[in-house]
XYZ file of C-alpha atoms in Angstrom:
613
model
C 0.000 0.000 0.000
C 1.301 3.574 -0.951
C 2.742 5.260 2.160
C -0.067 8.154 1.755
C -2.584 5.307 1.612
C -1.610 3.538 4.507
C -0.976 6.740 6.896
C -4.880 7.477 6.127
C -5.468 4.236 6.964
C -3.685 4.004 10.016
C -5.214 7.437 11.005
C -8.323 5.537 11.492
C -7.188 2.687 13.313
C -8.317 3.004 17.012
C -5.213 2.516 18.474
C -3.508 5.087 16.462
C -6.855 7.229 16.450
C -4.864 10.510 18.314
C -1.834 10.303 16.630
C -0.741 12.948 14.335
C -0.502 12.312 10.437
C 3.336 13.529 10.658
C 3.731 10.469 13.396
C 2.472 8.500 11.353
C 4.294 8.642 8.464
C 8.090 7.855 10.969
C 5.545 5.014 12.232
C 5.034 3.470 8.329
C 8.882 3.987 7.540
C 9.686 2.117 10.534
C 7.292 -0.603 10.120
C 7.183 -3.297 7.358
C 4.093 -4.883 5.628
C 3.764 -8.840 5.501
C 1.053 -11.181 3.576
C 0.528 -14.091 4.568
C -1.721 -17.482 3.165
C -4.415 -18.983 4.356
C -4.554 -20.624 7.588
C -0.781 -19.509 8.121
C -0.205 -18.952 11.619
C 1.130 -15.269 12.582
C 1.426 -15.985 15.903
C 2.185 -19.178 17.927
C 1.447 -19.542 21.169
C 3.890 -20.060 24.170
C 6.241 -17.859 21.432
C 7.927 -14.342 22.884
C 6.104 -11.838 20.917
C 8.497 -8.584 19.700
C 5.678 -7.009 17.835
C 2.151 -6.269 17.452
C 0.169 -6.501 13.637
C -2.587 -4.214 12.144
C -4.462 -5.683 9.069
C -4.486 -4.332 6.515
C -6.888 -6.196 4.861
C -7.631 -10.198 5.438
C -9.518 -11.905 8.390
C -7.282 -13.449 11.411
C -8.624 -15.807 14.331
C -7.105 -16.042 18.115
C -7.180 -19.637 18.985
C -5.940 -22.152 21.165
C -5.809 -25.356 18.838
C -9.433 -26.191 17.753
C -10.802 -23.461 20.147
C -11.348 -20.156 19.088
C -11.236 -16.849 21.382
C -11.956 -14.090 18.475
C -12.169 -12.954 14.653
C -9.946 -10.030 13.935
C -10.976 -7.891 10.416
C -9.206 -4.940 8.711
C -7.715 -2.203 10.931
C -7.853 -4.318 14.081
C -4.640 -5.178 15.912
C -3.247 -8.010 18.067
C 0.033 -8.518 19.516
C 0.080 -5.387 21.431
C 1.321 -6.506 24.858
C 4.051 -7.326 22.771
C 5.141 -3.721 22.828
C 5.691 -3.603 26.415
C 6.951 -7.168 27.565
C 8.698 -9.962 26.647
C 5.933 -12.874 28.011
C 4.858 -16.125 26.204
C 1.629 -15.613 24.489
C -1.219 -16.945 25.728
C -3.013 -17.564 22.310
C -2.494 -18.202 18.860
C -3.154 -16.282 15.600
C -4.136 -17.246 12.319
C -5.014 -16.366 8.952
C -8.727 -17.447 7.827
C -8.045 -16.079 4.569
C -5.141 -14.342 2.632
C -4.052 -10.992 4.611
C -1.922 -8.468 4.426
C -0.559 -7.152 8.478
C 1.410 -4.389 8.974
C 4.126 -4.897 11.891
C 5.488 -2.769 14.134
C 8.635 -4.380 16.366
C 8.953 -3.379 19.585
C 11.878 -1.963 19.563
C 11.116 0.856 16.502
C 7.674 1.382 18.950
C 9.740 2.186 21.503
C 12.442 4.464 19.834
C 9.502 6.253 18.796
C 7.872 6.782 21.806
C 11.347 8.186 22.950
C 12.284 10.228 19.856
C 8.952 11.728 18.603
C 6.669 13.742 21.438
C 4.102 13.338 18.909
C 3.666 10.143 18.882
C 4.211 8.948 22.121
C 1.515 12.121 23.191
C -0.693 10.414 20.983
C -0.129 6.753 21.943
C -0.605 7.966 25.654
C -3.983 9.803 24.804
C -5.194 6.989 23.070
C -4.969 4.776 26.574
C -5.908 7.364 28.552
C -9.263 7.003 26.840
C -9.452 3.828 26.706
C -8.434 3.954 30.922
C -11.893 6.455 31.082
C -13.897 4.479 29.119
C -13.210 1.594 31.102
C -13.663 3.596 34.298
C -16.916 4.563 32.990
C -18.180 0.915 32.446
C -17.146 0.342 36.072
C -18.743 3.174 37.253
C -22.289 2.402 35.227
C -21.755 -1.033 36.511
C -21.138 -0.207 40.545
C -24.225 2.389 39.917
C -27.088 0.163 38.477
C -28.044 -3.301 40.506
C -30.251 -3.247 38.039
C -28.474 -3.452 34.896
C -26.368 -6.166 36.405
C -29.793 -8.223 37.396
C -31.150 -7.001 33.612
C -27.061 -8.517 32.403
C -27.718 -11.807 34.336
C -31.659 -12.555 32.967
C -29.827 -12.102 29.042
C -27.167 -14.155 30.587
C -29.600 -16.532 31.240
C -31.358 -16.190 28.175
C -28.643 -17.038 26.162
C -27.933 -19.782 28.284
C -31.769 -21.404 27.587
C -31.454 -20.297 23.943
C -27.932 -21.581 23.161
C -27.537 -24.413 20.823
C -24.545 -25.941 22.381
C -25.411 -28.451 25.224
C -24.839 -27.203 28.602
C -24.620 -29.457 31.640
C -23.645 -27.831 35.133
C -22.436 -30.167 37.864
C -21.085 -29.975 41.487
C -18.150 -31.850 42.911
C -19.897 -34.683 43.241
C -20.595 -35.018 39.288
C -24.413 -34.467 40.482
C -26.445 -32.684 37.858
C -27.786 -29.367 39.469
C -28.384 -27.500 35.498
C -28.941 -28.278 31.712
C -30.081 -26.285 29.041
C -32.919 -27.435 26.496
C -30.025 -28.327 24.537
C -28.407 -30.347 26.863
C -31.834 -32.142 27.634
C -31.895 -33.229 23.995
C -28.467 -34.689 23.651
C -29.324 -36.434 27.162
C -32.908 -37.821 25.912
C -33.696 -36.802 29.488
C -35.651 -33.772 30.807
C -34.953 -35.156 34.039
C -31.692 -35.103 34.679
C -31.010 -33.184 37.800
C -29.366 -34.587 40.512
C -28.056 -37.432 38.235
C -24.373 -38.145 38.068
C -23.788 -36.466 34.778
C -20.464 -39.493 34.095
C -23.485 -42.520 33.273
C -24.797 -40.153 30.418
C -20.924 -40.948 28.439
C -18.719 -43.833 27.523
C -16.348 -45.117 29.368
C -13.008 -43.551 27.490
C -14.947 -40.547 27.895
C -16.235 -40.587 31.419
C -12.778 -41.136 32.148
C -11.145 -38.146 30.244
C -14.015 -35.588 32.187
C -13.191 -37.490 35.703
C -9.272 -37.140 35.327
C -9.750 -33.201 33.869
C -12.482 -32.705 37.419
C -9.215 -34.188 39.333
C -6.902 -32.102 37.782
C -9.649 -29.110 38.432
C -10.003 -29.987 42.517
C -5.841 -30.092 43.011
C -5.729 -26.580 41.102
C -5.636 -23.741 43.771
C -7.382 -21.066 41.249
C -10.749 -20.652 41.513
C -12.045 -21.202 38.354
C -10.649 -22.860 34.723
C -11.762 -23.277 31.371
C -9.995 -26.032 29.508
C -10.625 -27.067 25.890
C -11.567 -31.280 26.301
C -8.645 -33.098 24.709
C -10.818 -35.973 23.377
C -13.772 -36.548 21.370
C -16.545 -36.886 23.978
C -19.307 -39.622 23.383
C -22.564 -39.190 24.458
C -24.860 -42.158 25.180
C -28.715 -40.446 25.948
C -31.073 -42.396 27.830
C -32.825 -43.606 24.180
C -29.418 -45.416 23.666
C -28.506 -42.965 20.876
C -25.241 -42.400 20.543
C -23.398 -38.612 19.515
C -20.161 -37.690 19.175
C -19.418 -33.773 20.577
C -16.477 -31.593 21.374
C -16.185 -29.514 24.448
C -14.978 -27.481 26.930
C -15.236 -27.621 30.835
C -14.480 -24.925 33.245
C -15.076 -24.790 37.286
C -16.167 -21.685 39.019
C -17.159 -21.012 42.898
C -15.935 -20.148 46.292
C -14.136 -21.883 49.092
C -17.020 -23.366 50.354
C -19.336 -24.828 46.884
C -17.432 -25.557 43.479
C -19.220 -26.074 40.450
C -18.274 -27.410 36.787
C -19.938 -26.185 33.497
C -19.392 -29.000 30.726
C -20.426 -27.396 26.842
C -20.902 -30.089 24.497
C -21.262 -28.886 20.374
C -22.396 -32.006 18.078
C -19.849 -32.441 16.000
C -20.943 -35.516 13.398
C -21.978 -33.359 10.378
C -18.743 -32.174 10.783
C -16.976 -34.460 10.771
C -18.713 -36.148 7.842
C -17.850 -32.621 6.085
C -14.009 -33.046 6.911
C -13.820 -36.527 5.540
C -15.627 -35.955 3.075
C -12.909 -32.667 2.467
C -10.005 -35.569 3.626
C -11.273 -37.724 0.772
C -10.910 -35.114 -2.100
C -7.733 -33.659 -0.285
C -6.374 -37.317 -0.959
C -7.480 -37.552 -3.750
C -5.717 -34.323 -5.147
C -2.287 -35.575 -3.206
C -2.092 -38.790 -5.138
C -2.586 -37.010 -8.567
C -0.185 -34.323 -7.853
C 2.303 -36.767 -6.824
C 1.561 -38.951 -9.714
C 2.152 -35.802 -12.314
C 5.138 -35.383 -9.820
C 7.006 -38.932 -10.359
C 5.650 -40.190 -13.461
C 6.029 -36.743 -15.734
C 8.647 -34.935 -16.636
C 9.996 -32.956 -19.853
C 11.760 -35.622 -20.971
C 9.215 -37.998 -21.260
C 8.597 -41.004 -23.325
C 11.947 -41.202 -26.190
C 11.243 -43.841 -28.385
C 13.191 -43.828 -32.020
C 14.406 -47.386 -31.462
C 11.793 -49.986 -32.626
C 11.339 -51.743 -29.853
C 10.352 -48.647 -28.107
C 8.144 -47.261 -31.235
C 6.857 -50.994 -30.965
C 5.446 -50.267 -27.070
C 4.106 -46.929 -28.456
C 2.205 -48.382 -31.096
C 0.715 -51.229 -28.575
C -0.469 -48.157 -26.085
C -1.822 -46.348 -29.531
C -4.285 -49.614 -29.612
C -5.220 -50.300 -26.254
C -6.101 -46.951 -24.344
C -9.007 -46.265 -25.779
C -10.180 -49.686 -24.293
C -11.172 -50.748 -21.216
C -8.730 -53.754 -21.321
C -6.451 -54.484 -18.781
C -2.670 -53.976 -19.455
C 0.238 -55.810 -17.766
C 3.152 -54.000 -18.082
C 6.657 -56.304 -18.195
C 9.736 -54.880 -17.452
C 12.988 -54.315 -15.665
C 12.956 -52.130 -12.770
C 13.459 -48.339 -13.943
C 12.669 -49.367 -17.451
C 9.966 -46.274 -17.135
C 6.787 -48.693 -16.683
C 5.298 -45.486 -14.834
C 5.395 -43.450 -18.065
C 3.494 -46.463 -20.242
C 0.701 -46.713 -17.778
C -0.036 -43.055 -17.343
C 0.694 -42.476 -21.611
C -2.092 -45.127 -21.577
C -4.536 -43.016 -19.307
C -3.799 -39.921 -20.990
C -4.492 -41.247 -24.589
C -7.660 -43.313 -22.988
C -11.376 -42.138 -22.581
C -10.622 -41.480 -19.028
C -7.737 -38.717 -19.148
C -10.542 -36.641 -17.426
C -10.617 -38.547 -14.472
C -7.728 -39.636 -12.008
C -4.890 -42.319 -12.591
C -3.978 -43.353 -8.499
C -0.737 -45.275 -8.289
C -0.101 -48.381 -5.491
C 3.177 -49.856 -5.280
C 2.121 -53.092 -3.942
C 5.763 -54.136 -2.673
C 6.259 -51.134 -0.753
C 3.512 -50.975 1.562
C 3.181 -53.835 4.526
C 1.488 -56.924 4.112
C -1.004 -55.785 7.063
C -1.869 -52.265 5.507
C -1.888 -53.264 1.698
C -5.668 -54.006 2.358
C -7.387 -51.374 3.935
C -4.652 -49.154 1.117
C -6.517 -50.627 -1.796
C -9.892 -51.167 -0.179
C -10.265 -48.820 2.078
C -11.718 -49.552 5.952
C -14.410 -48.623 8.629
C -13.847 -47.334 11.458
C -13.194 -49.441 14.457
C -12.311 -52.072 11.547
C -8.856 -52.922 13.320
C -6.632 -50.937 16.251
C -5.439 -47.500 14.867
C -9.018 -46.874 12.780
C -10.141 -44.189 14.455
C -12.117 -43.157 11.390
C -13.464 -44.210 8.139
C -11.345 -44.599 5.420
C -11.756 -44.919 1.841
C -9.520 -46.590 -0.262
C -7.603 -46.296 -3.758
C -9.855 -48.176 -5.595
C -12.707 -45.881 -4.721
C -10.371 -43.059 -5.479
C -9.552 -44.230 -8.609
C -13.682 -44.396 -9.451
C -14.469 -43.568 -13.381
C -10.233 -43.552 -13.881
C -7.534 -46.185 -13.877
C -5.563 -47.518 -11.303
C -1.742 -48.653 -12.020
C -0.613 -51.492 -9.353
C 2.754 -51.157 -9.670
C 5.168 -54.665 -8.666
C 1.707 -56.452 -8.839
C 3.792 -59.595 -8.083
C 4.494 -58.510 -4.597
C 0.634 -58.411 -3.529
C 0.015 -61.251 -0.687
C -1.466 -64.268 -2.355
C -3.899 -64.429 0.465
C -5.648 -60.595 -0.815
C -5.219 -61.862 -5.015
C -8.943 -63.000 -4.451
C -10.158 -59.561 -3.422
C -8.164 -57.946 -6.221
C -9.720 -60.875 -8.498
C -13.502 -59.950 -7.283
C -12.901 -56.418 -8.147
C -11.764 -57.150 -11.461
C -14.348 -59.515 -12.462
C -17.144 -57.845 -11.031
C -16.290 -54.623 -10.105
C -16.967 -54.824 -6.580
C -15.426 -55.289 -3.215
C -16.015 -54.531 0.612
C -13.635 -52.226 2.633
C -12.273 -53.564 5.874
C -14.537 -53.846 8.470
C -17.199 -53.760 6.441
C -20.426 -55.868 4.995
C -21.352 -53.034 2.619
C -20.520 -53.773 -0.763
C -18.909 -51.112 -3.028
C -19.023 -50.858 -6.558
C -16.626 -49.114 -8.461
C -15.684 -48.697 -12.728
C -11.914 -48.712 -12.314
C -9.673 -49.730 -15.469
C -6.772 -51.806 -14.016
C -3.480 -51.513 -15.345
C -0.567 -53.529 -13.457
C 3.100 -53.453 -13.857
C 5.641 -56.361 -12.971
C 9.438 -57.275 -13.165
C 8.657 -60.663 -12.558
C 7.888 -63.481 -14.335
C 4.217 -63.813 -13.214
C 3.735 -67.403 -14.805
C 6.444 -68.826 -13.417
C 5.740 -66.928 -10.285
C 2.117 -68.721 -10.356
C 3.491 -72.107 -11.004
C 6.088 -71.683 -7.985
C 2.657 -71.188 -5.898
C 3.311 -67.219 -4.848
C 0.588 -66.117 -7.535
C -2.527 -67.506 -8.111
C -2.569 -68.413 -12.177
C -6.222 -67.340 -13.120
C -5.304 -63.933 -11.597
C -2.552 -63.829 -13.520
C -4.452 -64.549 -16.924
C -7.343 -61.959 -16.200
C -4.220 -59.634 -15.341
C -2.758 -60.782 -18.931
C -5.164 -59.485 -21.451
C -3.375 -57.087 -23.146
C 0.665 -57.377 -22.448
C 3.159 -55.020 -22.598
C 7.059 -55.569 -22.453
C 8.922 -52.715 -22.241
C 12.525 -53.404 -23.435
C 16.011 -53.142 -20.964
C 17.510 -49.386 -21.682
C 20.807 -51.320 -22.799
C 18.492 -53.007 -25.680
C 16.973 -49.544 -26.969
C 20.166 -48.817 -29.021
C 20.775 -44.987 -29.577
C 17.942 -44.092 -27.493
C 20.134 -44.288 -24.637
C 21.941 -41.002 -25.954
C 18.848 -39.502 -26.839
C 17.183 -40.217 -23.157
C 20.644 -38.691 -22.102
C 20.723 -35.410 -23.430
C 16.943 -34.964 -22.954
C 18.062 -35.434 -19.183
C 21.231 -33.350 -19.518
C 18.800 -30.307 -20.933
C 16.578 -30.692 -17.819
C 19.152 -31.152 -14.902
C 20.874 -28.519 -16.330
C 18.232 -25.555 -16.006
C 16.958 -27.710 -12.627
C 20.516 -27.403 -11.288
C 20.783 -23.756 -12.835
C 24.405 -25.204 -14.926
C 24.569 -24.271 -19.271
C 25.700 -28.402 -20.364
C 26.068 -28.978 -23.706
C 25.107 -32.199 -25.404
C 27.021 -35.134 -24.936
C 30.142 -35.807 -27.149
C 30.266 -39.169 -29.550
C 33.022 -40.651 -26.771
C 30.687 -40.170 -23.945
C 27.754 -42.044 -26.138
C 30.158 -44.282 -26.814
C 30.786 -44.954 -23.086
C 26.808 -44.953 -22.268
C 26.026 -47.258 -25.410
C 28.814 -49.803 -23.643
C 27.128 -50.047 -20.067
C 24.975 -52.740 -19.256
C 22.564 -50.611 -17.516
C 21.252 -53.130 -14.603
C 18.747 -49.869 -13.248
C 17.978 -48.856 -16.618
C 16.556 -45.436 -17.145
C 16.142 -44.829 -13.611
C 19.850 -45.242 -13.168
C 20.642 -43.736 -16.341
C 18.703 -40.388 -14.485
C 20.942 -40.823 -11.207
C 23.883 -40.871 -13.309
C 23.370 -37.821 -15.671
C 22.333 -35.901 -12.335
C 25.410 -36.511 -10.359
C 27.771 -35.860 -13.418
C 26.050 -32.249 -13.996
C 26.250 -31.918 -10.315
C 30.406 -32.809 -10.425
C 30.634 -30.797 -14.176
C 33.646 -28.186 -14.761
C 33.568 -25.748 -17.768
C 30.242 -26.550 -19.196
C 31.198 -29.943 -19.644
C 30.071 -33.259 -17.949
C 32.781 -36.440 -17.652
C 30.538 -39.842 -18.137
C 33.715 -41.643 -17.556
C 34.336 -39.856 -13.817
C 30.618 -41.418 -12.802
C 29.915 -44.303 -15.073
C 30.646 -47.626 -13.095
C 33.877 -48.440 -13.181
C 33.193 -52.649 -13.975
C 30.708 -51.562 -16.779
C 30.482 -54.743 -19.069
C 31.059 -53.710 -22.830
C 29.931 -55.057 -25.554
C 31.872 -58.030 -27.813
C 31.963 -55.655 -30.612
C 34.296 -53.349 -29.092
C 36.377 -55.960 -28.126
C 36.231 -57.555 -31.382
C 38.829 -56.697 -33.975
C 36.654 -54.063 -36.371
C 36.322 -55.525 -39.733
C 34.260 -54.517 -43.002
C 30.677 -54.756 -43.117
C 28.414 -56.123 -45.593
C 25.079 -54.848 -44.827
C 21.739 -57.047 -46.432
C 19.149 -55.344 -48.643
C 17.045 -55.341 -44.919
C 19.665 -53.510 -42.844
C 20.608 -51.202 -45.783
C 16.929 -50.328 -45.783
C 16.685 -50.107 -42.156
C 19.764 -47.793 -42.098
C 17.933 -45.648 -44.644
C 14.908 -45.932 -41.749
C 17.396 -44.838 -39.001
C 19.009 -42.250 -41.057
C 15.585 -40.658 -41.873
C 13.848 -41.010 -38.125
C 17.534 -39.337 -37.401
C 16.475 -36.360 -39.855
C 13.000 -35.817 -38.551
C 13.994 -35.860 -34.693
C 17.040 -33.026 -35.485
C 14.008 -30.812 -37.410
C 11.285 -31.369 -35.045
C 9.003 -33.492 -37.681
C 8.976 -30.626 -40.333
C 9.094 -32.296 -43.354
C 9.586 -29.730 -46.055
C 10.640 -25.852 -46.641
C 14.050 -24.330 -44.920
C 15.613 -26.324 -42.313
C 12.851 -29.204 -42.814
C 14.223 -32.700 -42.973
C 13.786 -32.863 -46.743
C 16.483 -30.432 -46.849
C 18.761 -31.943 -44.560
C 18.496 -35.255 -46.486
C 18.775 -33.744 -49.896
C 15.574 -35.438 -50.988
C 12.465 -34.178 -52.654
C 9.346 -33.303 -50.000
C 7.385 -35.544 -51.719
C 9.841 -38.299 -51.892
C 10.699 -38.250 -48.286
C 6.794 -38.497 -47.463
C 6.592 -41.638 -49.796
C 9.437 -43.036 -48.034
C 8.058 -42.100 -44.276
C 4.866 -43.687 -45.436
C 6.399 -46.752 -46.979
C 8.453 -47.070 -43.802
C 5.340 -46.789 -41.195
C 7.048 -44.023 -39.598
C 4.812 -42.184 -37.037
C 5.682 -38.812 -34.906
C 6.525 -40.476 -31.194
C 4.061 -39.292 -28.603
């Protein structure tokens, strides 16, 4: 906000309502403004506080966890008794929506209380009238019996009229008040005198009996403490609620009493799952685009690789199910989400599993989802991937690690598109399109009695087998420096492309992690470059396995009709890549290859050559 702007502003801020316009102004150059997100905490509490906040604009709320003291709007401040000590605070603050504060530190406060009359004249007149108008109240107060019995009938009123259960109780956990509220959630209009503990379950009686024996040890003479625990309510109709509350003790030396406010808190709570659920759901997609996406993508100029494209051209816009074969880091990831993408479902989510990386005893209630109470630790209904996945696909990734003993459930679901969650007798139905990946043999994993075989064959429809890195041929160099271009802006370095020694070196290596290690490799040699340049030979393993053809003496080769015309293939896929598919004009591939446009087409046709996704 314009320094003009904001000392107008500030004018009319009730703390700085007396303060002159020329104070002002040293106040905004000695202050700083601050934005902040939503539900960003400003203040902590139990934190030393070294300056107080005016908003600018935005809506703040003083809390204590879950329990809220205020609302603060635009041109309110907090954090004043920050200005004149160095305590904990007793209360947090944070940001409803996005706001904009401006703070003041103590220590410019104070140097300008001592260097500008002004504004400490103004500061001081400000308190002074907030000291009178506080003496007034008193006074008004200590004058009128009346207004204090008129204060105490609203008082009551509001207690009648409130919505919020609330249950007063001596020492003795005997009933002496309840509101009409409180008579609801009880099922009881006749509850006084009745020990309040038989109307909750036992966890919970227990929780409001330990906070009363905390209350009677504590020398002050009244509380009010937030209740840690969900409270459960049992009414005398056997229904059952679940409420938050608070419970604080008032009285004198002779009578104590405890005042128990219970809110019903199921809609709620329904609300936030329901919120938990589509939270979820938008954590596994953005850590799906997160892993399985990047710019370099799917490469594929060798034919084995053009071969997998061509198989995920025909089958996503099925429903089939795919199994993906493969080596680890062979990029099975990138087929199963380039066969979502290109599918009728692209709208909808993809949710990932990796069966072999979750336990045994969680794998279920992951995929399935549970109920609450469905095992020890389900405090609350879950639902599972399989329901998140709903009108999408769902990629089981190392399907050959899944316990034999939950196949049948995985089975059920793919047969009939059904299943129950943990816990549960409810059935669920779901449209999910199943796509698994595997870098085992699943057959003979079926024969050696770890996977059940007619799994396995309504797993097998439509099979994929994405070839080893070290069998894709010059792809390797072309994954490379696709990876070399993106470390190299992630890492904030200016690598060129590789040189023909250092493809030489790549196309040698065995590659046991395939493209996954091929990644960890190009990373680590941008991160150890010098002069622009990256050494493959400094980070490429040092008992690589070459090929027999470097060790063989080089002779002359006689190339076949087939591999002359597959050269010719090569040589033109070669072309397009290097122009970016343009076929004809300047710098088109044409060009480069000294053919006619119309001669090169004939040839990309008669070749089956198609533009790699």
């Amino acid at each position: 906000m314009p320094e003009l702007n904001l000392v107008n502003f500030l004018s009319k801020v009730s703390f700085f309502s007396e303060v002159s316009k020329k104070s002002l102004k040293n106040l905004v150059a000695n202050s700083t403004e601050e934005s902040f997100r939503k539900n960003e905490i400003i203040i902590a509490k139990e934190t030393i506080g070294d300056a107080m906040y005016v908003i600018i604009n935005g809506t703040v709320k003083v809390h204590d966890n879950d329990h809220q003291y205020d609302t603060l709007l635009q041109g309110e401040c907090f954090g004043e008794y920050a200005l004149i000590d160095n305590k904990k605070r007793s209360a947090s603050v944070t940001t409803i929506e996005r706001t904009k504060v401006l703070k003041i530190e103590r220590i410019d406060f104070l140097n300008l209380m001592t260097e500008d009359g002004g504004f400490a004249q103004g500061i001081l007149a400000v308190m002074i009238k907030r000291h009178r108008e506080l003496d007034a109240i008193q006074e008004r107060l200590a004058r009128s019996k009346l207004e204090l019995e008129l204060e105490s009938s609203r008082t009551t009123g509001l207690v009648q009229g409130a919505m919020d259960a609330i249950i007063m109780f001596d020492s003795n956990f005997r009933i002496v008040l309840t509101n009409p509220s409180a008579n609801k959630l009880l099922e009881n209009d006749d509850t006084l005198q009745r020990n309040v503990l038989y109307f909750f379950d036992e966890d919970s009686a227990e929780v409001i009996e330990s906070l009363i024996d905390e209350a009677q040890h504590n020398k002050a003479k009244t509380i009010n403490n937030y209740i840690p625990n969900i409270v459960k309510v049992i009414g005398s109709n056997e229904t059952e609620t679940l409420n938050e509350g608070t419970i604080s003790k008032f009285g004198n030396e002779t009578e104590t009493f405890y005042t128990l406010i219970l809110r019903n808190i199921e809609e709620r709570l329904d609300a936030e799952n329901q919120i938990n659920f589509l939270t979820n759901q938008t954590e596994y997609l953005n850590k799906e685009i997160k892993e399985l996406t990047s710019g370099y993508g799917i490469i594929a100029e060798d034919v084995k690789m053009q071969n997998v494209l061509s198989l995920i051209k025909h089958v996503a816009p099925t429903d089939a199910t795919v199994l993906i074969n493969g080596e680890t880091g062979t990029g099975k990831e990138l087929v199963s989400r380039a066969i979502h993408e290109a599918s009728n479902r692209n709208d909808k989510p993809l949710i990932r599993i990796n069966c072999g990386a979750i336990p045994a005893n969680l794998i279920e209630s992951e995929l399935f989802g549970h109920k609450k109470g469905a095992f020890t630790g389900a405090t609350a209904d879950r639902k599972g991937r399989f329901l998140l996945a709903d009108q999408g696909t769902i990629f089981l990734d190392e399907i050959g690690e899944m316990p034999i003993d939950l196949q049948p459930k995985l089975l059920r679901v793919i047969q009939e598109g059904e299943f129950d969650p943990v816990g549960s007798s409810e059935t669920v139905k779901v449209n999910v399109r199943i796509i698994a990946a595997t870098h085992r043999d699943l057959l003979q994993h079926a024969n050696d009695g770890k996977f059940r075989e007619d799994l396995y064959y309504r797993l097998n429809v439509f099979p994929i087998e994405v070839p080893a890195l070290r069998d894709r041929g010059n792809d390797i160099s072309l994954i490379a420096n696709e990876m070399i271009r993106h470390f190299s802006k992630k890492l904030n370095k200016n690598i060129v492309d590789l040189t023909e020694a250092d493809k030489s070196l790549l196309m040698s290596y065995q590659w046991p992690g395939n493209v996954r290690e091929l990644q960890n490799l190009i990373e680590r040699a941008i991160i150890i470059s010098k002069d622009d340049r990256i050494n493959i030979k400094e980070v490429i393993p040092n008992d690589m396995s070459f090929s027999n053809a470097q060790q063989d003496p080089i002779r002359e080769k006689i190339y076949t009709s087939k591999e002359l015309s597959n050269l010719e293939k090569e040589n033109i896929l070669k072309a397009l890549k290097q122009t970016r598919w343009k076929i004809s004009g300047t710098h088109g591939a044409a060009e480069l290859l000294q053919l006619p446009a119309t001669t090169l087409a004939s040839k990309i046709k008669a070749f089956g050559l198609e533009r790699p996704i």
